[in-house]
Amino acid sequence: LAEKNLQLNAFVRAGDGAFINFDEQAGGGLGGGALPPLNAEHLRQFKAVILGDLPGSAFSPADATEIQQFVEKGGGLLLLGARTAYGAEGLAANEPIRQLLPVRSEPGAAMREGRFSVDFTPAGRNLPVFTGLAEEIRLPPLLSIWGPVQTGDFATTYLSATDGSPVLVGRRYGQGRVAMVLSESLWRWQMGSNSDETGKGFYGRFVTQLLHWLSPSQEDGGNEELLQVLLAAPEVDLREQIVIGAVGGKATAAGGLTCRLQAPSGKNYALPMLP
């Protein structure tokens, strides 16, 4: 509500299965009703989608595919889950959404409770959207962290606990971005923090700046002809294996793509890339 450049349209499921809707654009207030259709036409109205603590079965294969394509074409996705979303029957159990996840839960992963000191990683400090926040003397502690998890090849950890456990992990997917918060107590950051000149406390600044990073700019509009090449690491040593990926909105042949590399010596290599 403090961020005038963002408008929230939220759906919360009540105990009886019905949905309560809050639509800031429609003047606020609560209303009943079902979820809106998850199709390209409706999702085109939004820049970012936030999913809470939902099981993988909350979305049909068709709806999950629409969310996947929404991100692939430039949309943002923020995952604020907990035991349900990150557990065995969680979002990873839904194949189209699983492909979006920046981390995978290891066997036996659980929500650990305690008092965890957290800080921005070097990658988080270098992300322009977090520059001001990274200058805070000390980030508030968290009371829960989900783990252990395996970070994906093309994902980056921006916030972690002192023991190295990831707290905020992000990745590019096609022309869009995905961010995953691995804690259910981040909301406590809104308690006891001083407001800045915009009227937002530390939690408000963190969330709104995260959403701005996820949201595509006008010039990023979904160009389905683009193909993006991804490297798992910016630098590699001699004879070290490197993972190369490619994502894009345009469908490719079932046989995949061919990646052509030219070495400094001038020698050319053709590497098959499988779907």
Coordinates of C-alpha atoms in Angstrom, one line a residue:
L1 CA 0.0 0.0 0.0
A2 CA 3.0 2.3 0.6
E3 CA 4.3 1.7 -2.9
K4 CA 2.1 3.7 -5.3
N5 CA 3.8 2.2 -8.4
L6 CA 2.5 -1.2 -7.5
Q7 CA -1.1 -2.3 -7.4
L8 CA -2.0 -5.5 -5.6
N9 CA -4.7 -8.0 -6.6
A10 CA -4.7 -10.8 -4.0
F11 CA -6.6 -14.0 -3.6
V12 CA -6.6 -15.9 -0.3
R13 CA -8.3 -19.2 0.1
A14 CA -10.6 -19.6 3.2
G15 CA -11.2 -22.8 5.1
D16 CA -14.3 -23.6 3.2
G17 CA -12.4 -23.5 -0.1
A18 CA -13.9 -20.2 -1.3
F19 CA -11.6 -17.3 -2.2
I20 CA -11.4 -13.8 -0.6
N21 CA -10.2 -11.2 -3.1
F22 CA -8.6 -7.9 -2.4
D23 CA -8.2 -5.8 -5.5
E24 CA -6.4 -2.4 -4.9
Q25 CA -7.1 -1.3 -8.5
A26 CA -10.8 -1.7 -7.9
G27 CA -10.8 0.5 -4.9
G28 CA -9.8 -2.0 -2.2
G29 CA -12.1 -3.8 0.1
L30 CA -12.8 -7.6 0.3
G31 CA -14.9 -9.6 -2.0
G32 CA -15.7 -13.2 -2.7
G33 CA -15.3 -15.3 -5.8
A34 CA -13.1 -17.8 -7.5
L35 CA -9.6 -17.4 -8.9
P36 CA -9.3 -15.6 -12.2
P37 CA -8.5 -17.7 -15.2
L38 CA -4.8 -18.4 -15.5
N39 CA -4.4 -17.8 -19.2
A40 CA -2.2 -15.7 -21.3
E41 CA -4.8 -13.0 -21.9
H42 CA -5.5 -12.5 -18.1
L43 CA -1.8 -12.9 -17.0
R44 CA -0.8 -10.2 -19.6
Q45 CA -2.4 -7.6 -17.2
F46 CA 0.3 -8.4 -14.6
K47 CA 4.0 -7.8 -14.3
A48 CA 4.6 -10.2 -11.4
V49 CA 2.8 -13.1 -9.7
I50 CA 3.4 -14.1 -6.1
L51 CA 2.6 -17.7 -5.0
G52 CA 2.2 -18.5 -1.3
D53 CA 2.3 -21.8 0.6
L54 CA 0.5 -23.9 -2.0
P55 CA 0.8 -27.6 -2.9
G56 CA 1.7 -28.5 -6.5
S57 CA -1.9 -29.8 -7.0
A58 CA -3.2 -26.3 -6.6
F59 CA -2.6 -25.8 -10.3
S60 CA -3.7 -27.9 -13.2
P61 CA -1.1 -28.8 -15.8
A62 CA -2.6 -26.3 -18.1
D63 CA -2.6 -23.5 -15.5
A64 CA 1.0 -24.4 -14.5
T65 CA 2.1 -24.2 -18.1
E66 CA 0.5 -20.7 -18.5
I67 CA 2.5 -19.5 -15.4
Q68 CA 5.7 -21.0 -16.9
Q69 CA 5.1 -19.2 -20.2
F70 CA 4.2 -16.0 -18.4
V71 CA 7.7 -16.0 -16.9
E72 CA 9.4 -17.2 -20.0
K73 CA 7.9 -14.2 -21.9
G74 CA 9.1 -11.7 -19.4
G75 CA 7.0 -11.9 -16.3
G76 CA 8.2 -12.1 -12.7
L77 CA 7.5 -14.8 -10.2
L78 CA 8.0 -14.6 -6.4
L79 CA 7.7 -17.7 -4.3
L80 CA 6.9 -17.1 -0.6
G81 CA 6.3 -20.7 0.5
A82 CA 6.9 -22.8 3.5
R83 CA 6.4 -26.5 4.4
T84 CA 3.5 -27.1 1.9
A85 CA 5.1 -25.4 -1.1
Y86 CA 8.6 -26.7 -0.6
G87 CA 7.8 -30.2 0.7
A88 CA 7.4 -33.4 -1.2
E89 CA 4.0 -32.6 -2.6
G90 CA 4.8 -29.0 -3.1
L91 CA 5.4 -26.9 -6.2
A92 CA 8.3 -29.1 -7.4
A93 CA 5.7 -31.9 -7.9
N94 CA 4.1 -29.9 -10.6
E95 CA 6.4 -30.3 -13.7
P96 CA 5.9 -26.9 -15.4
I97 CA 6.5 -25.0 -12.2
R98 CA 9.4 -27.3 -11.2
Q99 CA 11.3 -26.1 -14.2
L100 CA 11.1 -22.5 -12.9
L101 CA 12.4 -23.2 -9.4
P102 CA 15.9 -21.8 -8.6
V103 CA 16.5 -24.5 -5.9
R104 CA 15.4 -28.1 -5.3
S105 CA 14.7 -29.4 -1.8
E106 CA 17.1 -32.2 -0.7
P107 CA 15.7 -35.4 0.8
G108 CA 14.6 -34.7 4.4
A109 CA 14.4 -30.9 3.9
A110 CA 12.4 -29.2 6.6
M111 CA 11.7 -25.8 8.0
R112 CA 14.4 -25.3 10.7
E113 CA 13.4 -23.0 13.6
G114 CA 15.8 -21.0 15.6
R115 CA 17.4 -17.5 15.4
F116 CA 19.5 -17.1 12.2
S117 CA 21.7 -14.2 11.4
V118 CA 21.4 -13.3 7.6
D119 CA 23.3 -11.0 5.3
F120 CA 23.5 -10.2 1.6
T121 CA 26.0 -12.3 -0.4
P122 CA 28.5 -10.5 -2.7
A123 CA 26.1 -11.1 -5.5
G124 CA 23.3 -9.5 -3.5
R125 CA 25.4 -6.5 -2.6
N126 CA 26.3 -6.1 -6.3
L127 CA 22.6 -6.2 -7.4
P128 CA 21.7 -2.5 -8.0
V129 CA 18.2 -3.0 -6.6
F130 CA 19.6 -4.0 -3.2
T131 CA 22.5 -1.5 -3.0
G132 CA 20.8 0.8 -0.4
L133 CA 19.5 -2.1 1.7
A134 CA 22.9 -3.8 1.7
E135 CA 24.3 -0.8 3.4
E136 CA 22.2 -1.4 6.5
I137 CA 24.4 -2.0 9.5
R138 CA 22.7 -5.3 10.3
L139 CA 19.8 -7.2 8.8
P140 CA 17.2 -8.4 11.2
P141 CA 17.5 -12.2 12.1
L142 CA 15.1 -14.8 10.8
L143 CA 13.3 -17.4 12.9
S144 CA 13.0 -20.1 10.3
I145 CA 14.9 -21.4 7.2
W146 CA 14.0 -24.2 4.8
G147 CA 16.7 -26.6 4.0
P148 CA 18.8 -28.3 3.0
V149 CA 18.4 -27.3 -0.7
Q150 CA 20.4 -27.7 -3.9
T151 CA 20.9 -24.4 -5.8
G152 CA 20.3 -24.8 -9.6
D153 CA 23.1 -24.3 -12.2
F154 CA 21.7 -21.0 -13.4
A155 CA 20.5 -19.6 -10.0
T156 CA 22.2 -17.0 -7.8
T157 CA 21.9 -16.7 -4.0
Y158 CA 21.4 -13.1 -2.9
L159 CA 20.7 -13.5 0.8
S160 CA 22.0 -16.3 3.1
A161 CA 22.4 -17.2 6.7
T162 CA 25.8 -17.2 8.4
D163 CA 26.0 -21.0 8.0
G164 CA 25.7 -20.6 4.2
S165 CA 22.0 -21.7 4.0
P166 CA 20.3 -19.8 1.1
V167 CA 17.5 -17.5 2.1
L168 CA 16.8 -15.6 -1.2
V169 CA 17.7 -17.3 -4.5
G170 CA 16.9 -15.9 -8.0
R171 CA 17.3 -16.9 -11.6
R172 CA 16.5 -15.9 -15.1
Y173 CA 14.0 -18.0 -17.0
G174 CA 13.6 -17.0 -20.6
Q175 CA 13.0 -13.2 -20.5
G176 CA 11.6 -13.3 -17.0
R177 CA 12.9 -13.7 -13.5
V178 CA 12.1 -16.0 -10.5
A179 CA 12.9 -15.3 -6.9
M180 CA 12.4 -17.8 -4.0
V181 CA 12.3 -16.9 -0.3
L182 CA 13.3 -19.9 1.8
S183 CA 11.8 -18.7 5.1
E184 CA 8.4 -18.3 6.5
S185 CA 9.3 -15.6 9.0
L186 CA 10.5 -12.8 6.6
W187 CA 7.4 -10.9 7.4
R188 CA 8.7 -10.2 10.9
W189 CA 11.1 -7.7 9.4
Q190 CA 8.2 -5.3 9.4
M191 CA 8.1 -5.2 13.2
G192 CA 10.3 -2.6 14.9
S193 CA 12.0 -1.2 11.8
N194 CA 12.0 2.6 11.3
S195 CA 10.3 4.0 8.3
D196 CA 12.2 6.0 5.7
E197 CA 11.1 9.2 3.9
T198 CA 8.8 7.1 1.7
G199 CA 7.0 5.7 4.7
K200 CA 8.3 2.2 4.3
G201 CA 10.2 0.2 6.9
F202 CA 13.0 -2.2 6.1
Y203 CA 10.5 -5.0 5.1
G204 CA 8.5 -2.7 2.9
R205 CA 11.6 -1.5 1.1
F206 CA 13.0 -5.1 0.7
V207 CA 9.8 -6.5 -0.8
T208 CA 8.9 -3.6 -3.1
Q209 CA 12.5 -3.4 -4.4
L210 CA 12.5 -7.2 -5.0
L211 CA 9.2 -6.9 -6.9
H212 CA 10.6 -4.0 -9.0
W213 CA 13.6 -6.2 -9.9
L214 CA 11.3 -9.1 -10.9
S215 CA 8.9 -6.8 -12.9
P216 CA 9.8 -6.4 -16.5
S217 CA 10.3 -2.9 -17.9
Q218 CA 8.3 -1.6 -20.8
E219 CA 11.2 -2.1 -23.3
D220 CA 11.6 -5.7 -22.2
G221 CA 8.3 -6.6 -23.8
G222 CA 8.0 -10.3 -24.7
N223 CA 9.9 -10.8 -27.9
E224 CA 9.4 -14.5 -28.6
E225 CA 12.1 -14.6 -31.3
L226 CA 14.9 -14.1 -28.8
L227 CA 17.0 -17.0 -27.6
Q228 CA 19.0 -16.5 -24.5
V229 CA 22.3 -18.4 -23.8
L230 CA 23.0 -19.1 -20.1
L231 CA 26.3 -20.0 -18.5
A232 CA 26.3 -21.6 -15.0
A233 CA 29.6 -19.8 -14.2
P234 CA 31.1 -16.6 -15.6
E235 CA 34.6 -18.1 -15.6
V236 CA 36.0 -21.6 -15.7
D237 CA 39.5 -23.1 -15.4
L238 CA 41.2 -25.2 -18.1
R239 CA 39.6 -28.6 -18.5
E240 CA 36.8 -27.7 -16.1
Q241 CA 33.3 -28.7 -17.1
I242 CA 30.9 -25.9 -17.9
V243 CA 27.1 -26.1 -18.1
I244 CA 25.5 -24.2 -21.0
G245 CA 21.8 -23.7 -21.4
A246 CA 19.5 -21.9 -23.8
V247 CA 16.0 -20.6 -23.2
G248 CA 13.5 -18.6 -25.3
G249 CA 9.9 -18.1 -26.1
K250 CA 10.1 -19.6 -29.5
A251 CA 9.5 -23.3 -29.9
T252 CA 12.5 -25.4 -31.2
A253 CA 12.7 -28.7 -33.0
A254 CA 12.3 -31.8 -30.9
G255 CA 15.9 -32.7 -31.6
G256 CA 17.1 -29.6 -29.8
L257 CA 19.7 -27.0 -30.8
T258 CA 23.4 -26.9 -31.8
C259 CA 25.7 -24.7 -29.8
R260 CA 28.8 -23.6 -31.9
L261 CA 31.9 -22.4 -30.0
Q262 CA 35.1 -20.9 -31.3
A263 CA 38.2 -21.4 -29.2
P264 CA 40.9 -18.7 -29.0
S265 CA 43.0 -20.9 -31.3
G266 CA 40.3 -20.5 -33.9
K267 CA 39.1 -24.1 -33.7
N268 CA 35.3 -24.6 -33.9
Y269 CA 33.2 -27.0 -31.8
A270 CA 29.6 -28.0 -32.4
L271 CA 27.9 -29.2 -29.2
P272 CA 24.4 -30.7 -29.3
M273 CA 21.9 -29.2 -26.8
L274 CA 19.0 -31.4 -25.8
P275 CA 15.6 -30.2 -24.5

